[in-house]
PDB file of C-alpha atoms in Angstrom:
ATOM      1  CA  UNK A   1      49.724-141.375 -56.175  1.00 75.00           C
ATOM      2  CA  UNK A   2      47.303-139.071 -54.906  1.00 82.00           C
ATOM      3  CA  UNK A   3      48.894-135.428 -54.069  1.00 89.00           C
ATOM      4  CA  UNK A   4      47.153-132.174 -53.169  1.00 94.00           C
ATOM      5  CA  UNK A   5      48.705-128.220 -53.959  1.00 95.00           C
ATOM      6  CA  UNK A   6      47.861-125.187 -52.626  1.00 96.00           C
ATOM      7  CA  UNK A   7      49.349-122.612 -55.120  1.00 96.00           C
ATOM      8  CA  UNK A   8      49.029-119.491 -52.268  1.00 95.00           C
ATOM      9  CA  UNK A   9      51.966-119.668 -49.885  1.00 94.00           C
ATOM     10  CA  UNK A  10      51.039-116.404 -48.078  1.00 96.00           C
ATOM     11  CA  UNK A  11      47.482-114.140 -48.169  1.00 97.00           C
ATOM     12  CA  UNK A  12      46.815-111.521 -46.537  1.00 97.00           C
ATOM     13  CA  UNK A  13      43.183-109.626 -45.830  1.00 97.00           C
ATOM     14  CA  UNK A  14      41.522-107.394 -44.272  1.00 97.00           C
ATOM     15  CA  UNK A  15      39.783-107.565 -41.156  1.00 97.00           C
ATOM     16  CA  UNK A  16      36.261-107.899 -42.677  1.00 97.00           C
ATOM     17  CA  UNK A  17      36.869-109.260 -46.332  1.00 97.00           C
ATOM     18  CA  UNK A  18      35.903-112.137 -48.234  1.00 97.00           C
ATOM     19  CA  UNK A  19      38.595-115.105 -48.409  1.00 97.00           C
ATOM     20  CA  UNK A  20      39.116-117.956 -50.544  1.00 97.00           C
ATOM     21  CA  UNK A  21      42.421-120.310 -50.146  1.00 98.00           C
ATOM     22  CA  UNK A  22      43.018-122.684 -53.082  1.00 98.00           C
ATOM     23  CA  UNK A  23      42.994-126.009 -52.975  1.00 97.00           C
ATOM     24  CA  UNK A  24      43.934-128.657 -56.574  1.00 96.00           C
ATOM     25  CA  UNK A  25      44.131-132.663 -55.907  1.00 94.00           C
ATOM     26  CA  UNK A  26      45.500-135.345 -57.794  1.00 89.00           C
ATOM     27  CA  UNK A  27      43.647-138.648 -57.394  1.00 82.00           C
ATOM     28  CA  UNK A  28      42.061-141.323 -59.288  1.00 72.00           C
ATOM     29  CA  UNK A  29      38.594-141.524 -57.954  1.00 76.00           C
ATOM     30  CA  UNK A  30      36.805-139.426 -55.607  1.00 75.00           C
ATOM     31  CA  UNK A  31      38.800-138.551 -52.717  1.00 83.00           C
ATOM     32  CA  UNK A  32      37.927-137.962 -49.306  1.00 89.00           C
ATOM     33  CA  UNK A  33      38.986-134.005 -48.688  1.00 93.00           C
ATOM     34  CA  UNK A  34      39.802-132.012 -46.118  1.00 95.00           C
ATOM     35  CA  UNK A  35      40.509-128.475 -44.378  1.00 97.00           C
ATOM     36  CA  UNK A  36      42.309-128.366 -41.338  1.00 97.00           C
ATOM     37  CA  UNK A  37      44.137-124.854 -39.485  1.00 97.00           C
ATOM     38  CA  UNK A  38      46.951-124.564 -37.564  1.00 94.00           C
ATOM     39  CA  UNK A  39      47.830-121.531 -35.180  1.00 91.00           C
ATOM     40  CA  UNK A  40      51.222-121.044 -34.284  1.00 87.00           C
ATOM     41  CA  UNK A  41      52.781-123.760 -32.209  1.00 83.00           C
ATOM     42  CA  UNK A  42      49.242-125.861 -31.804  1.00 86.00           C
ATOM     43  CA  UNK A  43      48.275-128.699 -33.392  1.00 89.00           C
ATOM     44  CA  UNK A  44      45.654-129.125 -36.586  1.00 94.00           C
ATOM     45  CA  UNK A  45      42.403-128.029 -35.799  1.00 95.00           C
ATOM     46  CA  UNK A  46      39.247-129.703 -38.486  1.00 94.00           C
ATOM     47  CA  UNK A  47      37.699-127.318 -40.005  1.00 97.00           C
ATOM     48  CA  UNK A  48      35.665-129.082 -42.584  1.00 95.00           C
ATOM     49  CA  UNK A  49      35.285-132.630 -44.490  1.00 93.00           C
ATOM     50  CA  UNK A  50      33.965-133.765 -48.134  1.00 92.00           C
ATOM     51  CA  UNK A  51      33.179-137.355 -48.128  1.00 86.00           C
ATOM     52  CA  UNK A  52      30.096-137.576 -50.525  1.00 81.00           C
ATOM     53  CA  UNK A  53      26.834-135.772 -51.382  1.00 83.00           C
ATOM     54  CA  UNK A  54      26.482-132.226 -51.419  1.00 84.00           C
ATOM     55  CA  UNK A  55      29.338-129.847 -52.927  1.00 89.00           C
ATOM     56  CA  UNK A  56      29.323-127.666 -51.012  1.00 95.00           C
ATOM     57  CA  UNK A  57      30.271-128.108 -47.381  1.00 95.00           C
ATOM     58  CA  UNK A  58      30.039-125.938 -43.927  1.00 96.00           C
ATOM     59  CA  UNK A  59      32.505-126.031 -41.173  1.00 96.00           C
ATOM     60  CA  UNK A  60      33.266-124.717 -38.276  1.00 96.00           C
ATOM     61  CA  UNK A  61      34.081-121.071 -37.414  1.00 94.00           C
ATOM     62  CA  UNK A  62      31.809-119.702 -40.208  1.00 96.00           C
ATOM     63  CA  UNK A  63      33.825-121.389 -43.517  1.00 97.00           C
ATOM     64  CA  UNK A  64      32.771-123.534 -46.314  1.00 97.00           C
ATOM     65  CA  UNK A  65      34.043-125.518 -48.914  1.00 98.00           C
ATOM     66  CA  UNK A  66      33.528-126.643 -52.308  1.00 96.00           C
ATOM     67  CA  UNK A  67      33.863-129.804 -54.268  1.00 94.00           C
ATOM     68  CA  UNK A  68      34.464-129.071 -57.827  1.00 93.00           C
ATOM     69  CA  UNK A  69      34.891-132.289 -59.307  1.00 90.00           C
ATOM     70  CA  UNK A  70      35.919-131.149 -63.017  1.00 90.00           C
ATOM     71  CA  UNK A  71      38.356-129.066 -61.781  1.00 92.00           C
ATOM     72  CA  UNK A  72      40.132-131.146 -59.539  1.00 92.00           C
ATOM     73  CA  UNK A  73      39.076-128.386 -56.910  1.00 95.00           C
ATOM     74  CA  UNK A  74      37.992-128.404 -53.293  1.00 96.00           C
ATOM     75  CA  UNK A  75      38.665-124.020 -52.076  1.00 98.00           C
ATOM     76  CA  UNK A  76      37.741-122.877 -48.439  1.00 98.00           C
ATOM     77  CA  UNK A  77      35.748-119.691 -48.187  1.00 98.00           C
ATOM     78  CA  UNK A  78      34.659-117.463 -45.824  1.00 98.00           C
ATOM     79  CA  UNK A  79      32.197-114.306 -46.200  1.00 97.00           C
ATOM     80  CA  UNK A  80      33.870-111.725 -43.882  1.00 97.00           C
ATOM     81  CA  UNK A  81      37.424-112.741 -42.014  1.00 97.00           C
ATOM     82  CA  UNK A  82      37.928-112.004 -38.564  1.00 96.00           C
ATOM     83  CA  UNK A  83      41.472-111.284 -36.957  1.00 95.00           C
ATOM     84  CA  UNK A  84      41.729-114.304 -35.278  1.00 95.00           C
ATOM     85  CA  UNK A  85      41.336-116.676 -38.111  1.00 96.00           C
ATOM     86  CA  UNK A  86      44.936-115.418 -38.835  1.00 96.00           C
ATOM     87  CA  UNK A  87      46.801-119.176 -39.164  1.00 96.00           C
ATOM     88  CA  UNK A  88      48.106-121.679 -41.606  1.00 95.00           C
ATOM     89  CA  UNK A  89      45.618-123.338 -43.484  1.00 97.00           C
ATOM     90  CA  UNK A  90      46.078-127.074 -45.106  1.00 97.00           C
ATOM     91  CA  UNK A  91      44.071-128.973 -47.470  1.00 97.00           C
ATOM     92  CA  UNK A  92      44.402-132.736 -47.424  1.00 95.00           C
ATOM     93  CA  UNK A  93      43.186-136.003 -48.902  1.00 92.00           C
ATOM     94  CA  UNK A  94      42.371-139.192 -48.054  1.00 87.00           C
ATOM     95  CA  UNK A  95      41.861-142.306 -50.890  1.00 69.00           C
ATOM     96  CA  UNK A  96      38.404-143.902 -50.146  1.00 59.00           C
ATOM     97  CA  UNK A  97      40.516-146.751 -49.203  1.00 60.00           C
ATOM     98  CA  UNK A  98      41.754-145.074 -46.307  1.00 63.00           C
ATOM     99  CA  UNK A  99      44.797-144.843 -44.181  1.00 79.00           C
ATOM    100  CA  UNK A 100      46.999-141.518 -45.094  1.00 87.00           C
ATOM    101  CA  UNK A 101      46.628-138.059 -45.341  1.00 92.00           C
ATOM    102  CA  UNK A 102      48.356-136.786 -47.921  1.00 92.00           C
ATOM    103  CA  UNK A 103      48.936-132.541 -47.132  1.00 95.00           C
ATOM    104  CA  UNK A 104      49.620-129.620 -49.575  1.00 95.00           C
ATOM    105  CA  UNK A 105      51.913-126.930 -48.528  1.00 94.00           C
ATOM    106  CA  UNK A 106      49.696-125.315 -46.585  1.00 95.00           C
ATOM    107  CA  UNK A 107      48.310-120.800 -46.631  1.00 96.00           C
ATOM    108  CA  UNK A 108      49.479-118.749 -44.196  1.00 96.00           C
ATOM    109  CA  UNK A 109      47.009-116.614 -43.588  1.00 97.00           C
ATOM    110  CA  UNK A 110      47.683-112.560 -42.413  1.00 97.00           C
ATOM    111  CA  UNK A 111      44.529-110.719 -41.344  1.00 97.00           C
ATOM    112  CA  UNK A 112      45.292-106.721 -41.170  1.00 94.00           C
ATOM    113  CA  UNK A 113      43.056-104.756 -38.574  1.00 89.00           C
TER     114      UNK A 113
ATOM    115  CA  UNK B   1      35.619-135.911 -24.223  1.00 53.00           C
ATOM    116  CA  UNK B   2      39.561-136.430 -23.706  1.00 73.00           C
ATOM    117  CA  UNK B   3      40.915-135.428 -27.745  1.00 90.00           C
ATOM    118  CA  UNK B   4      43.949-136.561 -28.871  1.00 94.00           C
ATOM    119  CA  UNK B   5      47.095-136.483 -26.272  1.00 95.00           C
ATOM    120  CA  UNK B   6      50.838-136.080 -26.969  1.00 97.00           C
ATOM    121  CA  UNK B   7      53.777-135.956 -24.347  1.00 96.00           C
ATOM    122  CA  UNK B   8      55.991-134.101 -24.163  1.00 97.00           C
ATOM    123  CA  UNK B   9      54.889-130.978 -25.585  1.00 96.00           C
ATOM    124  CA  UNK B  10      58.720-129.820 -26.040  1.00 97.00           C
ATOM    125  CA  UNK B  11      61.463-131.955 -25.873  1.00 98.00           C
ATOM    126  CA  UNK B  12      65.256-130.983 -26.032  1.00 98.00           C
ATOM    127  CA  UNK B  13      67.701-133.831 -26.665  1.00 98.00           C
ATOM    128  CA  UNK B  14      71.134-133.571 -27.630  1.00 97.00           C
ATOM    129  CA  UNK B  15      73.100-135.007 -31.022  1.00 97.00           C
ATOM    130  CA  UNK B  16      73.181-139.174 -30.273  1.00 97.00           C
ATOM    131  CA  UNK B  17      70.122-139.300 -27.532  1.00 98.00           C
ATOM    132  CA  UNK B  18      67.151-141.521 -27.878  1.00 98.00           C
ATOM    133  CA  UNK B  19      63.668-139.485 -28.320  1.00 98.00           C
ATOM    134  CA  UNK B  20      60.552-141.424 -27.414  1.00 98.00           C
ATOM    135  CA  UNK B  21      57.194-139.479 -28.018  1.00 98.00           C
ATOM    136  CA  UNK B  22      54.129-140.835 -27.102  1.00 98.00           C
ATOM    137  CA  UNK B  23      50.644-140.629 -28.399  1.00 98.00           C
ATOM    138  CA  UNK B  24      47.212-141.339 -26.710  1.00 97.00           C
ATOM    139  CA  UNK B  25      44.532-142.031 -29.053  1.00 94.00           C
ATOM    140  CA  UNK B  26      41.218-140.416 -28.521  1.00 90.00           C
ATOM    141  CA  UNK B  27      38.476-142.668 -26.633  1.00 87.00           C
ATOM    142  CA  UNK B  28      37.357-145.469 -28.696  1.00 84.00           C
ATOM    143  CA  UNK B  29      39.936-145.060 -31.404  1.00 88.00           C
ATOM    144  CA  UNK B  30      42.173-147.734 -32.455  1.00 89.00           C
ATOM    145  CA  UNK B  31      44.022-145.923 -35.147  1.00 91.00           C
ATOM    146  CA  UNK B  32      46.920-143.659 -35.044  1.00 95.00           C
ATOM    147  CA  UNK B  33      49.066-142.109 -37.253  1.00 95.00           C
ATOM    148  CA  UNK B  34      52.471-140.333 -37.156  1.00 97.00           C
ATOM    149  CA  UNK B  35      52.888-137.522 -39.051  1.00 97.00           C
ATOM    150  CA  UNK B  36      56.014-135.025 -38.921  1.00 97.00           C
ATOM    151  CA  UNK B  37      56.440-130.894 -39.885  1.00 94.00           C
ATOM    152  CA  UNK B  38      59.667-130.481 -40.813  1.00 90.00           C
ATOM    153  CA  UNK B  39      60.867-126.309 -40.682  1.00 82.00           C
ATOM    154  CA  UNK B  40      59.181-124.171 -43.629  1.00 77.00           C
ATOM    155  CA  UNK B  41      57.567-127.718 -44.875  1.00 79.00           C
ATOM    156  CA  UNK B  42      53.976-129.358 -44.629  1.00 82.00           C
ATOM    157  CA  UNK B  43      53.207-132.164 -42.276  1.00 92.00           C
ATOM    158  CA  UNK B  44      54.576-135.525 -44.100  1.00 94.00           C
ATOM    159  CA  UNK B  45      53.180-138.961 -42.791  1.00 94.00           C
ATOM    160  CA  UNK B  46      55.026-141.282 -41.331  1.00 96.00           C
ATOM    161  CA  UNK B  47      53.424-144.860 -40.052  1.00 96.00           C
ATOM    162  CA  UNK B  48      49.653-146.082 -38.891  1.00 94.00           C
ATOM    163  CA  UNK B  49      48.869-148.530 -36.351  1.00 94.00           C
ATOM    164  CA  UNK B  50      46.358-150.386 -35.059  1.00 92.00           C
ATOM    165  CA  UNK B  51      46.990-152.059 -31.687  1.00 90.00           C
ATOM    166  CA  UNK B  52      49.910-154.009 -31.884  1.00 90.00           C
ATOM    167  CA  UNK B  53      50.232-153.875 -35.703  1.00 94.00           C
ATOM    168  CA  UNK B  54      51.977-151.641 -38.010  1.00 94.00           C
ATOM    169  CA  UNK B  55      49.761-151.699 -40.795  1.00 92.00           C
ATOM    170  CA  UNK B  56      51.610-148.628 -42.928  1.00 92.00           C
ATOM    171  CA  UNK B  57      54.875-147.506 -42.152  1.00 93.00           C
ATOM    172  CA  UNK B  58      56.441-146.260 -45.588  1.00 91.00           C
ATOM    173  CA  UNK B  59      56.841-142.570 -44.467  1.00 92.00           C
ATOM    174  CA  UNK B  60      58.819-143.271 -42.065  1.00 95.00           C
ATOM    175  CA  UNK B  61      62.842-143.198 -42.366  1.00 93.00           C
ATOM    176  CA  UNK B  62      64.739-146.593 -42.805  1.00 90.00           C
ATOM    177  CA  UNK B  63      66.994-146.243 -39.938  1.00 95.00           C
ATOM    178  CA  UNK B  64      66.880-144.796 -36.358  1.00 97.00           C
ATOM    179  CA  UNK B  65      62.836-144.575 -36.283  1.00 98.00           C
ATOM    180  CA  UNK B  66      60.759-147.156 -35.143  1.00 97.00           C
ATOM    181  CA  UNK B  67      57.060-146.456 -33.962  1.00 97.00           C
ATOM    182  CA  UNK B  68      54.249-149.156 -31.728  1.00 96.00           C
ATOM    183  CA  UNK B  69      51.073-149.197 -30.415  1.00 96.00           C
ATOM    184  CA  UNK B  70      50.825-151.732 -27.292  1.00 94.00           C
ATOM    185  CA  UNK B  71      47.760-153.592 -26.990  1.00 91.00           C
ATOM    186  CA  UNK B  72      47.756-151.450 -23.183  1.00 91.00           C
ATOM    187  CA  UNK B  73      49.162-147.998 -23.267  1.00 92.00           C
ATOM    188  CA  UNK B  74      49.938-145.158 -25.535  1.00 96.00           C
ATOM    189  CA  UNK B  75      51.244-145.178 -29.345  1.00 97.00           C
ATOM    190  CA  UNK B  76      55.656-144.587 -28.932  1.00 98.00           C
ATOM    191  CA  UNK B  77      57.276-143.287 -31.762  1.00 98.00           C
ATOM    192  CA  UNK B  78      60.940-143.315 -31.176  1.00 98.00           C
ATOM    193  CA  UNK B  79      63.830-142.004 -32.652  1.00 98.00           C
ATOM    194  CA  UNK B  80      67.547-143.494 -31.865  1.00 98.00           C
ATOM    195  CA  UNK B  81      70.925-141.785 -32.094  1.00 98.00           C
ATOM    196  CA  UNK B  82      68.897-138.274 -32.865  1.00 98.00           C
ATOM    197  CA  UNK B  83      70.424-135.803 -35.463  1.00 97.00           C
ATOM    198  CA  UNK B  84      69.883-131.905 -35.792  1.00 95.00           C
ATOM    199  CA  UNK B  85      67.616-133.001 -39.027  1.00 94.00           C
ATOM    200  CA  UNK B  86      65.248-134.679 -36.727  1.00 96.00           C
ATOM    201  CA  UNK B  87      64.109-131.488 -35.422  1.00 96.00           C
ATOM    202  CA  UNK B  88      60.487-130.929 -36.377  1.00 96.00           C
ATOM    203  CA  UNK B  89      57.267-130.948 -34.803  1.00 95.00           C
ATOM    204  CA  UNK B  90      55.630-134.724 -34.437  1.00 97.00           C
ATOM    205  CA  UNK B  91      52.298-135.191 -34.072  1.00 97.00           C
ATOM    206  CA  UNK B  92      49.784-137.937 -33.966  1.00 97.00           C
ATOM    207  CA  UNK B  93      46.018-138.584 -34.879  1.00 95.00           C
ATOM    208  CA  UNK B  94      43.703-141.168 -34.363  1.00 94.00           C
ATOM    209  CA  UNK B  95      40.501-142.236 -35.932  1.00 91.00           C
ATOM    210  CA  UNK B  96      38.249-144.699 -35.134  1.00 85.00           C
ATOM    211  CA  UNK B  97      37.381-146.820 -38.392  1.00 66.00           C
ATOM    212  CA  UNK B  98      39.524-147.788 -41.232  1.00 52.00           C
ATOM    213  CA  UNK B  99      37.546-146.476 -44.236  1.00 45.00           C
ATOM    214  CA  UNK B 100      39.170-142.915 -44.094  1.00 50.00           C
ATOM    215  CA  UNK B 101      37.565-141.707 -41.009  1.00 71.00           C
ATOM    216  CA  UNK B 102      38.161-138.137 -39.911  1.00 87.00           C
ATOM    217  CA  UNK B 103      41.752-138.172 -38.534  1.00 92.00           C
ATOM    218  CA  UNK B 104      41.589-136.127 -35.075  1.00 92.00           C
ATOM    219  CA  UNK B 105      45.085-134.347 -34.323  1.00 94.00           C
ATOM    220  CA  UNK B 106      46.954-133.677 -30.918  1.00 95.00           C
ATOM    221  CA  UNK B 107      48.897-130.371 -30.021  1.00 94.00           C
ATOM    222  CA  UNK B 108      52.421-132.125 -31.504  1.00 96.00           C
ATOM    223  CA  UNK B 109      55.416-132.568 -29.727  1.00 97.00           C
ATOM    224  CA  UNK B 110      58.097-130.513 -30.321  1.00 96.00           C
ATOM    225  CA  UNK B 111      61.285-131.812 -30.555  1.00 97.00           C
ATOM    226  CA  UNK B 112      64.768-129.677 -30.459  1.00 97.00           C
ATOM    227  CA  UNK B 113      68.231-131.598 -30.945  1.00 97.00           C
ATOM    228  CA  UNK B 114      70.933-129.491 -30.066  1.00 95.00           C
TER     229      UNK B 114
END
């Protein structure tokens, strides 16, 4: 069964800084991944996809992502955060089969000013 | 480009009382899904449809739940005889092809049992 953890329940930044949320997946082949962002009481909000190809992928909002294969491994990064990407982050795969998305825990995120 | 739709945003029932939420797919999708964030938890799935077929539905809780998706009209998930554990944010995507297309999600609908 395919399963996805994000070890960081809570991060918090500066206005400004670098950020990188982890993501680790469990699943037999190459998965379909995903980041999506949730601000308090909305719904999930797609930031970024990794169906095939290229490693490393760009999203919306200024983030990226990156498919490390051998290390089971797909973390969201962004050069310089800005106070209103201050949300809960959640990774999540898809088998290549389809159907379900299977969540981790999900990041809050905390920007400081 | 209409996204995803969910009504009600909040909805208040009380311990015993039926809760139907309903789901409008984007345009052109036939897909939805059911997914539900429990307090302090991630979002868990429930059941996917097609139109008038439940093609996956072994997230969702043996009794009291049932979910469809008329061939006319929007997805219904509904929930029977509601306890205080049902309170959690519901929400529904759609996609528009089965080989794990992008799942687009609505704003959730909120649901308080007092």
């Amino acid at each position: 069964a395919q399963s996805v953890t994000q070890p960081d329940i809570h991060i918090t930044v500066s206005e400004g800084a670098s950020l990188e949320l982890r993501c680790n997946y469990s699943y037999g082949a190459t998965p379909y991944l995903f980041w999506y962002v949730q601000s308090p009481g909305q719904g999930l909000q797609l930031l970024l996809k990794y169906f095939s190809g290229d490693t490393l992928v760009q999203g919306i909002k200024g983030f990226e992502a990156e498919f490390k294969r051998s290390q089971s491994s797909f973390n969201l990064r962004k050069p310089s955060v800005h106070w209103s990407d201050a949300a809960e982050y959640f990774c999540a795969v898809v088998g290549t089969s389809g159907s379900r998305l299977t969540f981790g825990e999900g990041t809050q995120l905390t920007v400081n000013p | 480009n209409a996204g995803v739709m969910q009504n009600p945003r909040h909805l208040v029932r009380r311990r015993g009382q039926e809760a139907r939420l309903r789901c409008s797919p984007m345009k052109g999708h036939s897909h939805v899904y059911w997914y539900r964030q429990l307090p302090e938890e991630g979002l868990k799935f429930m059941v996917y449809l097609q139109k008038e077929n439940i093609i996956d539905e072994s997230g969702m809780p043996k009794e009291r739940f049932s979910a469809e998706f008329p061939k006319e009209g929007p997805s219904i998930l509904r929930i029977q005889q509601v306890v205080r554990g049902d309170s959690a944010a519901y929400f529904c995507a759609s996609s528009g092809r089965l080989e794990a297309d992008t799942q687009y999600f609505g704003p959730g609908t909120r649901l308080t049992v007092l």
